[in-house]
CSV table of C-alpha atoms in Angstrom, one decimal:
chain,number,residue,atom,x,y,z
A,129,MET,CA,-0.1,-0.1,0.0
A,130,THR,CA,1.5,3.4,-1.0
A,131,GLY,CA,1.4,6.6,1.3
A,132,THR,CA,-1.2,8.1,-1.4
A,133,GLU,CA,-3.6,5.2,-1.2
A,134,THR,CA,-3.5,5.3,2.8
A,135,GLU,CA,-4.1,9.1,2.4
A,136,ASP,CA,-7.0,8.5,0.0
A,137,ASP,CA,-8.6,5.8,2.3
A,138,ALA,CA,-8.5,7.9,5.3
A,139,GLN,CA,-10.0,10.8,3.4
A,140,GLY,CA,-12.6,8.7,2.1
A,141,LEU,CA,-13.4,7.2,5.6
A,142,ARG,CA,-13.5,10.9,6.9
A,143,ARG,CA,-15.9,12.0,4.0
A,144,ARG,CA,-18.3,9.1,4.5
A,145,GLY,CA,-17.8,9.4,8.4
A,146,LEU,CA,-19.4,13.3,8.3
A,147,LEU,CA,-22.2,12.2,6.6
A,148,LYS,CA,-23.1,8.7,8.3
A,149,ALA,CA,-22.6,10.3,11.8
A,150,ALA,CA,-24.8,13.4,11.0
A,151,LEU,CA,-28.1,11.7,10.5
A,152,PRO,CA,-28.3,9.4,13.8
A,153,LEU,CA,-26.7,12.3,15.7
A,154,ALA,CA,-29.2,14.8,14.4
A,155,VAL,CA,-32.1,12.5,15.0
A,156,THR,CA,-30.9,11.7,18.6
A,157,THR,CA,-30.5,15.4,19.4
A,158,ALA,CA,-33.8,16.1,18.3
A,159,ALA,CA,-35.3,13.1,20.6
A,160,LEU,CA,-33.4,14.1,23.6
A,161,GLU,CA,-34.3,18.0,23.0
A,162,ALA,CA,-38.0,16.7,23.0
A,163,ALA,CA,-37.6,14.6,26.2
A,164,PRO,CA,-34.8,16.2,28.1
A,165,ALA,CA,-35.8,14.8,31.5
A,166,ARG,CA,-36.0,11.3,30.2
A,167,ALA,CA,-32.4,11.6,28.9
A,168,THR,CA,-30.8,13.0,31.8
A,169,SER,CA,-32.9,11.6,34.6
A,170,PRO,CA,-34.0,8.0,34.2
A,171,SER,CA,-37.1,7.3,36.0
A,172,PRO,CA,-37.1,5.2,39.2
A,173,THR,CA,-39.1,2.4,37.3
A,174,ALA,CA,-36.1,2.2,34.8
A,175,LYS,CA,-33.7,2.4,37.3
A,176,ALA,CA,-35.1,-0.6,39.4
A,177,SER,CA,-35.9,-2.5,35.8
A,178,SER,CA,-31.9,-2.3,35.1
A,179,ARG,CA,-31.3,-3.3,38.7
A,180,ARG,CA,-33.7,-6.3,38.6
A,181,SER,CA,-32.7,-7.8,35.7
A,182,ARG,CA,-28.7,-7.4,35.0
A,183,ASP,CA,-28.8,-10.7,33.1
A,184,ARG,CA,-28.4,-9.9,29.3
A,185,ILE,CA,-25.6,-11.1,27.3
A,186,ASP,CA,-24.6,-8.8,24.7
A,187,VAL,CA,-22.8,-10.5,21.8
A,188,HIS,CA,-22.1,-7.5,19.7
A,189,CYS,CA,-20.1,-4.7,21.1
A,190,HIS,CA,-16.8,-3.2,20.5
A,191,LEU,CA,-13.6,-2.4,22.3
A,192,ILE,CA,-11.1,0.6,21.3
A,193,PRO,CA,-8.4,0.7,23.6
A,194,ASP,CA,-6.2,3.7,23.8
A,195,PHE,CA,-3.3,2.3,21.9
A,196,TYR,CA,-5.5,1.3,18.8
A,197,ARG,CA,-7.2,4.8,18.6
A,198,GLN,CA,-4.0,6.3,18.7
A,199,SER,CA,-2.8,4.3,15.8
A,200,LEU,CA,-6.0,4.8,13.9
A,201,ALA,CA,-5.5,8.7,14.3
A,202,ALA,CA,-1.7,8.4,13.3
A,203,HIS,CA,-3.0,6.9,10.0
A,204,GLY,CA,-5.7,9.7,9.6
A,205,ILE,CA,-8.7,7.6,10.7
A,206,THR,CA,-11.0,9.6,13.0
A,207,GLU,CA,-14.1,7.7,12.2
A,208,ILE,CA,-14.9,4.3,12.4
A,209,ALA,CA,-17.5,2.7,10.0
A,210,GLY,CA,-18.5,6.4,9.3
A,211,VAL,CA,-19.1,7.4,12.7
A,212,PRO,CA,-16.6,9.3,14.8
A,213,VAL,CA,-14.6,7.3,17.1
A,214,PRO,CA,-16.6,6.9,20.2
A,215,ALA,CA,-15.3,7.1,23.6
A,216,TRP,CA,-14.4,3.8,25.1
A,217,SER,CA,-12.9,2.1,28.3
A,218,PRO,CA,-13.5,-0.6,30.3
A,219,ALA,CA,-15.0,1.4,33.1
A,220,LEU,CA,-17.4,3.3,30.4
A,221,ALA,CA,-18.4,-0.2,29.3
A,222,VAL,CA,-19.2,-1.5,32.8
A,223,ASP,CA,-21.1,1.6,33.4
A,224,PHE,CA,-23.2,1.1,30.4
A,225,MET,CA,-23.8,-2.7,31.3
A,226,ASP,CA,-24.9,-1.8,34.5
A,227,ARG,CA,-27.4,1.0,33.5
A,228,TYR,CA,-28.9,-1.5,30.8
A,229,GLY,CA,-29.2,-4.7,32.8
A,230,ILE,CA,-26.2,-6.4,30.9
A,231,GLU,CA,-24.0,-9.0,32.7
A,232,THR,CA,-21.5,-9.3,29.9
A,233,GLN,CA,-20.3,-7.9,26.7
A,234,VAL,CA,-18.6,-9.9,24.2
A,235,VAL,CA,-16.5,-7.5,22.3
A,236,SER,CA,-14.9,-7.3,18.9
A,237,VAL,CA,-13.1,-4.9,16.7
A,238,SER,CA,-15.0,-3.2,14.1
A,239,GLU,CA,-14.1,-1.8,10.9
A,240,PRO,CA,-11.4,-1.2,9.9
A,241,GLY,CA,-9.6,-4.0,12.1
A,242,VAL,CA,-6.1,-3.8,11.1
A,243,THR,CA,-6.6,-3.4,7.4
A,244,TYR,CA,-5.4,0.3,7.5
A,245,LEU,CA,-1.9,-0.8,8.2
A,246,ASP,CA,0.6,-1.1,5.6
A,247,SER,CA,2.3,-4.5,6.0
A,248,PRO,CA,1.5,-7.7,7.1
A,249,ALA,CA,3.9,-7.7,10.0
A,250,GLU,CA,2.1,-4.4,11.2
A,251,GLN,CA,-1.3,-6.1,10.9
A,252,LEU,CA,0.0,-9.2,12.9
A,253,ALA,CA,1.5,-7.2,15.7
A,254,MET,CA,-1.7,-5.1,16.2
A,255,ALA,CA,-3.9,-8.1,15.9
A,256,GLN,CA,-1.9,-9.9,18.5
A,257,ARG,CA,-1.6,-6.8,20.8
A,258,LEU,CA,-5.4,-6.4,20.5
A,259,ASN,CA,-6.2,-10.0,21.5
A,260,THR,CA,-3.8,-10.0,24.3
A,261,TYR,CA,-5.2,-7.0,25.7
A,262,MET,CA,-8.9,-8.2,25.3
A,263,SER,CA,-7.8,-11.6,27.1
A,264,ARG,CA,-5.6,-10.3,29.9
A,265,GLU,CA,-7.5,-6.8,30.6
A,266,LEU,CA,-11.0,-8.0,29.9
A,267,VAL,CA,-12.1,-11.5,29.5
A,268,HIS,CA,-9.5,-12.7,32.3
A,269,GLY,CA,-9.0,-9.6,33.9
A,270,SER,CA,-9.2,-8.2,37.4
A,271,ALA,CA,-12.1,-9.1,39.9
A,272,TYR,CA,-13.8,-5.9,39.1
A,273,ARG,CA,-14.2,-7.1,35.7
A,274,LYS,CA,-14.6,-10.8,36.2
A,275,GLY,CA,-17.5,-12.1,34.2
A,276,ARG,CA,-18.2,-8.7,32.5
A,277,PHE,CA,-16.4,-9.5,29.1
A,278,GLY,CA,-16.1,-12.0,26.7
A,279,GLY,CA,-14.1,-11.6,23.3
A,280,PHE,CA,-14.0,-12.2,19.6
A,281,ALA,CA,-10.4,-12.3,18.3
A,282,VAL,CA,-9.3,-10.0,15.4
A,283,LEU,CA,-7.0,-11.5,12.7
A,284,PRO,CA,-4.4,-10.1,10.8
A,285,LEU,CA,-6.1,-9.8,7.4
A,286,GLY,CA,-5.5,-6.9,5.2
A,287,ARG,CA,-7.4,-5.5,2.0
A,288,LYS,CA,-5.2,-7.8,-0.1
A,289,VAL,CA,-5.6,-11.3,1.3
A,290,THR,CA,-2.6,-13.7,0.3
A,291,ALA,CA,-2.1,-17.3,1.4
A,292,LYS,CA,0.6,-16.1,3.7
A,293,ASP,CA,-1.8,-13.9,5.4
A,294,VAL,CA,-4.2,-16.5,5.6
A,295,ARG,CA,-1.8,-18.6,7.4
A,296,ALA,CA,-0.9,-16.2,9.9
A,297,ALA,CA,-4.6,-15.7,10.5
A,298,ALA,CA,-5.1,-19.1,11.2
A,299,ALA,CA,-2.0,-19.5,13.5
A,300,GLU,CA,-3.5,-16.1,15.4
A,301,ALA,CA,-7.3,-17.6,15.7
A,302,ARG,CA,-5.5,-21.0,17.1
A,303,ARG,CA,-3.4,-18.7,19.7
A,304,ALA,CA,-6.5,-16.6,20.5
A,305,VAL,CA,-8.9,-19.5,21.4
A,306,ARG,CA,-6.4,-21.8,22.8
A,307,GLU,CA,-3.9,-20.1,24.7
A,308,LEU,CA,-5.7,-16.5,25.2
A,309,GLY,CA,-9.1,-18.3,26.1
A,310,LEU,CA,-11.1,-15.8,23.8
A,311,ASP,CA,-14.7,-16.9,23.0
A,312,GLY,CA,-14.4,-17.0,19.2
A,313,VAL,CA,-13.1,-15.3,16.3
A,314,GLY,CA,-14.2,-12.1,14.4
A,315,LEU,CA,-14.1,-11.7,10.6
A,316,PHE,CA,-15.4,-9.1,8.2
A,317,SER,CA,-18.0,-9.7,5.5
A,318,SER,CA,-15.2,-8.9,3.1
A,319,TYR,CA,-11.6,-7.8,2.7
A,320,GLY,CA,-10.9,-5.4,-0.1
A,321,GLY,CA,-13.8,-7.1,-2.2
A,322,THR,CA,-12.7,-10.7,-1.5
A,323,TYR,CA,-15.5,-12.5,0.4
A,324,LEU,CA,-15.3,-15.4,2.8
A,325,GLY,CA,-16.0,-18.0,0.2
A,326,ASP,CA,-13.0,-17.3,-1.8
A,327,PRO,CA,-10.8,-20.3,-1.9
A,328,VAL,CA,-7.9,-18.1,-0.5
A,329,PHE,CA,-9.6,-18.6,2.8
A,330,GLU,CA,-9.7,-22.2,3.1
A,331,PRO,CA,-6.7,-22.7,5.3
A,332,LEU,CA,-8.4,-20.4,7.9
A,333,LEU,CA,-11.8,-21.9,7.6
A,334,ARG,CA,-10.2,-25.3,8.1
A,335,THR,CA,-8.6,-24.2,11.5
A,336,LEU,CA,-11.9,-22.4,12.7
A,337,ASP,CA,-13.6,-25.8,12.0
A,338,GLU,CA,-11.2,-27.7,13.8
A,339,LEU,CA,-11.6,-25.2,16.8
A,340,ARG,CA,-15.5,-25.5,16.5
A,341,ALA,CA,-15.3,-21.7,16.6
A,342,MET,CA,-18.1,-19.5,16.9
A,343,VAL,CA,-17.3,-16.8,14.2
A,344,PHE,CA,-18.8,-13.3,14.2
A,345,ILE,CA,-19.3,-11.7,11.0
A,346,HIS,CA,-19.3,-8.2,11.0
A,347,PRO,CA,-19.9,-6.0,7.7
A,348,VAL,CA,-17.6,-3.3,6.3
A,349,THR,CA,-18.4,-0.7,4.0
A,350,PRO,CA,-17.5,-2.4,0.4
A,351,SER,CA,-14.7,-1.2,-1.7
A,352,ALA,CA,-17.3,-0.1,-4.4
A,353,TYR,CA,-20.9,0.9,-4.3
A,354,PRO,CA,-23.5,3.3,-6.0
A,355,ASP,CA,-23.5,6.6,-4.3
A,356,LEU,CA,-27.1,7.1,-3.5
A,357,GLY,CA,-26.3,10.5,-1.5
A,358,LEU,CA,-27.0,8.9,1.6
A,359,PRO,CA,-24.8,7.6,4.4
A,360,PRO,CA,-23.8,3.9,3.5
A,361,PHE,CA,-24.3,2.5,6.7
A,362,LEU,CA,-28.2,2.8,6.3
A,363,TYR,CA,-27.9,-0.1,3.8
A,364,GLU,CA,-24.6,-0.9,2.5
A,365,PHE,CA,-23.6,-2.7,6.0
A,366,THR,CA,-26.5,-4.7,5.6
A,367,PHE,CA,-26.1,-5.7,1.9
A,368,ASP,CA,-22.2,-6.8,2.5
A,369,THR,CA,-23.2,-8.9,5.2
A,370,THR,CA,-25.8,-10.5,3.0
A,371,ARG,CA,-23.3,-11.0,0.1
A,372,ALA,CA,-20.9,-12.8,2.3
A,373,LEU,CA,-23.5,-15.2,3.7
A,374,VAL,CA,-24.9,-15.9,0.4
A,375,ASN,CA,-21.4,-16.1,-1.2
A,376,MET,CA,-20.3,-18.7,1.7
A,377,LEU,CA,-23.7,-20.9,0.8
A,378,TYR,CA,-22.7,-21.1,-2.8
A,379,LYS,CA,-19.2,-21.8,-2.4
A,380,GLY,CA,-20.0,-24.7,-0.3
A,381,VAL,CA,-18.4,-23.1,3.3
A,382,TYR,CA,-21.1,-24.2,5.3
A,383,THR,CA,-20.9,-27.9,4.1
A,384,ARG,CA,-17.2,-28.3,4.2
A,385,HIS,CA,-17.0,-26.8,7.6
A,386,ALA,CA,-20.0,-27.9,9.2
A,387,ARG,CA,-18.5,-27.6,12.8
A,388,ILE,CA,-18.3,-23.6,12.5
A,389,ARG,CA,-20.9,-21.8,14.1
A,390,TRP,CA,-21.7,-18.3,12.3
A,391,LEU,CA,-23.0,-15.4,14.1
A,392,ALA,CA,-24.4,-12.8,11.6
A,393,ALA,CA,-24.4,-9.2,12.7
A,394,HIS,CA,-27.5,-6.9,12.6
A,395,ALA,CA,-29.8,-9.8,12.2
A,396,GLY,CA,-28.0,-11.1,9.1
A,397,GLY,CA,-28.4,-7.9,7.1
A,398,THR,CA,-31.3,-8.6,4.4
A,399,LEU,CA,-30.7,-12.1,4.5
A,400,PRO,CA,-33.7,-13.3,6.4
A,401,TYR,CA,-36.3,-11.6,4.3
A,402,ILE,CA,-34.6,-12.9,0.9
A,403,SER,CA,-33.4,-16.4,2.2
A,404,TYR,CA,-35.9,-18.1,0.0
A,405,ARG,CA,-34.9,-16.1,-3.1
A,406,THR,CA,-31.3,-16.4,-2.5
A,407,SER,CA,-31.7,-20.2,-2.0
A,408,LEU,CA,-33.2,-20.6,-5.6
A,409,LEU,CA,-30.1,-22.1,-7.1
A,410,THR,CA,-30.0,-24.9,-4.5
A,411,LEU,CA,-32.0,-28.1,-4.4
A,412,THR,CA,-34.1,-27.0,-1.3
A,413,PRO,CA,-36.8,-24.5,-2.8
A,414,ALA,CA,-37.5,-27.1,-5.6
A,415,ILE,CA,-38.3,-29.8,-3.0
A,416,ALA,CA,-40.1,-27.6,-1.2
A,417,GLN,CA,-42.3,-26.5,-3.9
A,418,GLN,CA,-42.8,-30.1,-5.2
A,419,PHE,CA,-44.0,-31.2,-1.8
A,420,GLY,CA,-45.6,-28.4,-0.2
A,421,SER,CA,-43.5,-28.3,2.5
A,422,SER,CA,-43.5,-25.3,5.1
A,423,SER,CA,-42.3,-22.1,4.4
A,424,ALA,CA,-39.2,-22.5,6.9
A,425,ALA,CA,-38.1,-25.4,4.7
A,426,GLU,CA,-38.2,-23.3,1.5
A,427,SER,CA,-34.9,-21.6,2.5
A,428,SER,CA,-31.6,-23.4,2.7
A,429,PRO,CA,-31.1,-25.2,5.9
A,430,HIS,CA,-27.7,-23.7,5.9
A,431,PHE,CA,-29.4,-20.1,6.5
A,432,ARG,CA,-31.5,-21.7,9.3
A,433,GLY,CA,-28.5,-22.9,11.1
A,434,LEU,CA,-27.0,-19.6,11.4
A,435,PHE,CA,-27.1,-17.4,14.2
A,436,TYR,CA,-28.2,-14.0,14.0
A,437,ASP,CA,-27.9,-10.8,16.4
A,438,THR,CA,-30.5,-8.1,17.4
A,439,ALA,CA,-28.0,-5.1,17.1
A,440,LEU,CA,-29.8,-2.2,15.4
A,441,SER,CA,-32.3,-4.6,14.4
A,442,PRO,CA,-34.8,-5.2,17.4
A,443,ALA,CA,-38.0,-4.1,15.7
A,444,PRO,CA,-40.6,-6.7,14.7
A,445,GLN,CA,-40.0,-6.2,11.0
A,446,ALA,CA,-36.5,-7.8,11.4
A,447,MET,CA,-36.9,-10.1,14.4
A,448,LYS,CA,-40.0,-11.9,13.2
A,449,SER,CA,-38.3,-12.4,9.8
A,450,VAL,CA,-35.5,-14.0,11.6
A,451,GLN,CA,-37.5,-15.9,14.0
A,452,GLU,CA,-39.4,-17.6,10.9
A,453,LEU,CA,-36.2,-18.3,9.3
A,454,ALA,CA,-34.0,-19.6,11.9
A,455,GLY,CA,-36.3,-19.9,15.0
A,456,THR,CA,-35.8,-18.1,18.5
A,457,GLU,CA,-33.0,-20.3,19.7
A,458,HIS,CA,-30.7,-18.8,17.1
A,459,ILE,CA,-31.2,-15.3,18.0
A,460,LEU,CA,-29.0,-13.5,20.5
A,461,PHE,CA,-29.1,-10.0,22.0
A,462,ALA,CA,-26.8,-7.3,21.0
A,463,THR,CA,-26.5,-3.5,21.1
A,464,ASP,CA,-23.3,-2.4,18.9
A,465,TRP,CA,-22.1,-0.2,21.9
A,466,PRO,CA,-20.3,2.1,21.8
A,467,PHE,CA,-21.0,3.2,18.3
A,468,THR,CA,-24.8,3.5,19.4
A,469,SER,CA,-23.7,5.3,22.6
A,470,VAL,CA,-26.3,8.2,21.5
A,471,LEU,CA,-29.1,5.6,21.5
A,472,PHE,CA,-28.5,4.8,25.0
A,473,PRO,CA,-28.5,7.9,27.2
A,474,GLY,CA,-30.2,6.5,30.3
A,475,ALA,CA,-31.1,3.1,31.7
A,476,GLY,CA,-33.6,0.6,31.9
A,477,ASP,CA,-34.7,-1.6,28.9
A,478,PRO,CA,-32.1,-1.4,25.8
A,479,ALA,CA,-34.6,-3.0,23.4
A,480,PRO,CA,-38.2,-2.7,24.3
A,481,GLN,CA,-39.2,-3.4,20.9
A,482,LEU,CA,-38.3,-7.1,21.4
A,483,ASP,CA,-41.4,-7.5,23.3
A,484,ASP,CA,-43.4,-7.0,19.9
A,485,THR,CA,-41.9,-10.5,18.8
A,486,PHE,CA,-41.2,-12.5,21.8
A,487,ASP,CA,-42.9,-13.6,24.8
A,488,SER,CA,-41.1,-13.4,28.3
A,489,ARG,CA,-39.7,-16.9,27.9
A,490,GLU,CA,-38.5,-16.3,24.4
A,491,ARG,CA,-37.2,-12.9,25.3
A,492,LEU,CA,-35.0,-14.4,28.1
A,493,ALA,CA,-33.8,-17.0,25.8
A,494,VAL,CA,-32.8,-14.3,23.4
A,495,GLU,CA,-31.1,-12.1,25.9
A,496,ARG,CA,-29.5,-14.9,27.8
A,497,GLY,CA,-30.1,-18.4,27.5
A,498,ASN,CA,-29.1,-18.8,23.9
A,499,ALA,CA,-25.9,-17.1,24.2
A,500,LEU,CA,-25.1,-19.4,27.4
A,501,ALA,CA,-25.5,-22.3,25.3
A,502,GLN,CA,-23.3,-21.0,22.6
A,503,PHE,CA,-20.6,-19.8,24.8
A,504,PRO,CA,-19.9,-22.6,27.2
A,505,ALA,CA,-16.6,-21.0,28.6
A,506,LEU,CA,-18.2,-17.6,29.2
A,507,ALA,CA,-21.1,-19.3,30.9
A,508,ALA,CA,-18.6,-20.9,33.2
A,509,ARG,CA,-16.7,-17.7,33.9
A,510,ILE,CA,-20.1,-16.1,35.1
A,511,GLY,CA,-20.9,-19.2,37.1
A,512,ALA,CA,-24.4,-19.6,35.1
A,513,GLY,CA,-24.5,-23.2,35.7
A,514,THR,CA,-25.0,-22.4,39.4
A,515,ARG,CA,-28.0,-20.0,39.1
């Protein structure tokens, strides 16, 4: 990567960031101005609710340690995924969890990961530093933080993925899970336009299958997309997640690596809604049509086997679609904090819209039980088996 490419990429992120950040901040500011008492002084009921139900497990949150923030800034990156880099510290994270009835966050590194760094050596060094920090300071940290954090490892992959990079990523995945005790691995939906079904990733996927890993897929802004004059986080993030999931179906990833558990961010993007259509080149829809089987069976069984989080998608339009596709047991609670900090200014129920889809038993499963089942090491750390 040349210096000019790095500068152009940073400027592109900044340009996108100004527009992408403006809309949610403006909307939230207007809402807070309309109800300042609610924003600044949570009601006693909300506070009590938060205290009574500190049992949620948030599987989609991000960490931004100071050394990573400083490295991003040194490369001209002051926005991540189009949002100004938010404030983050372990103490702020614990405060957020306490206010919203969250026992544990499973943290990961958002876009750009380590893709902004120039060389594979730099990417590896930063990935290892982030994963070691995640393990020592958060997941297995002080008594104050015990049980409050889990972690998805970041891997040393850049925008141009080579076989050597993939071997390094596989080695770091093994180190992160087996030696550092992290709870899974984070991957982006694409790396410089290369999606996860590409053959170059095969050695890494074999390692993740061997580890029986939970792999969290987080979207990125694709390298090229039509400019509609709108912040691309509104739609492009969802589309890139969908591209990744459909790509892996037709590249046979789910079949070859059946022991990997895939967690798709933001309710799987648009996949639940178009799961039938995107399955049309498989045998499943034809069989369903011939025998009149149920609507759930018309989509690929591989899509039904994925896990989906609720981040930025708790409304029934999304949740009912995911529930129809994969069932309640495949849905896990998430907030996307701290990039969503402006949405959480007070305390209480972080996602009241979930009541429009789930009854109380189902909601407890979504917000806690399903995560405990999929993250047994985390469940052991928080002593969930004794409750």
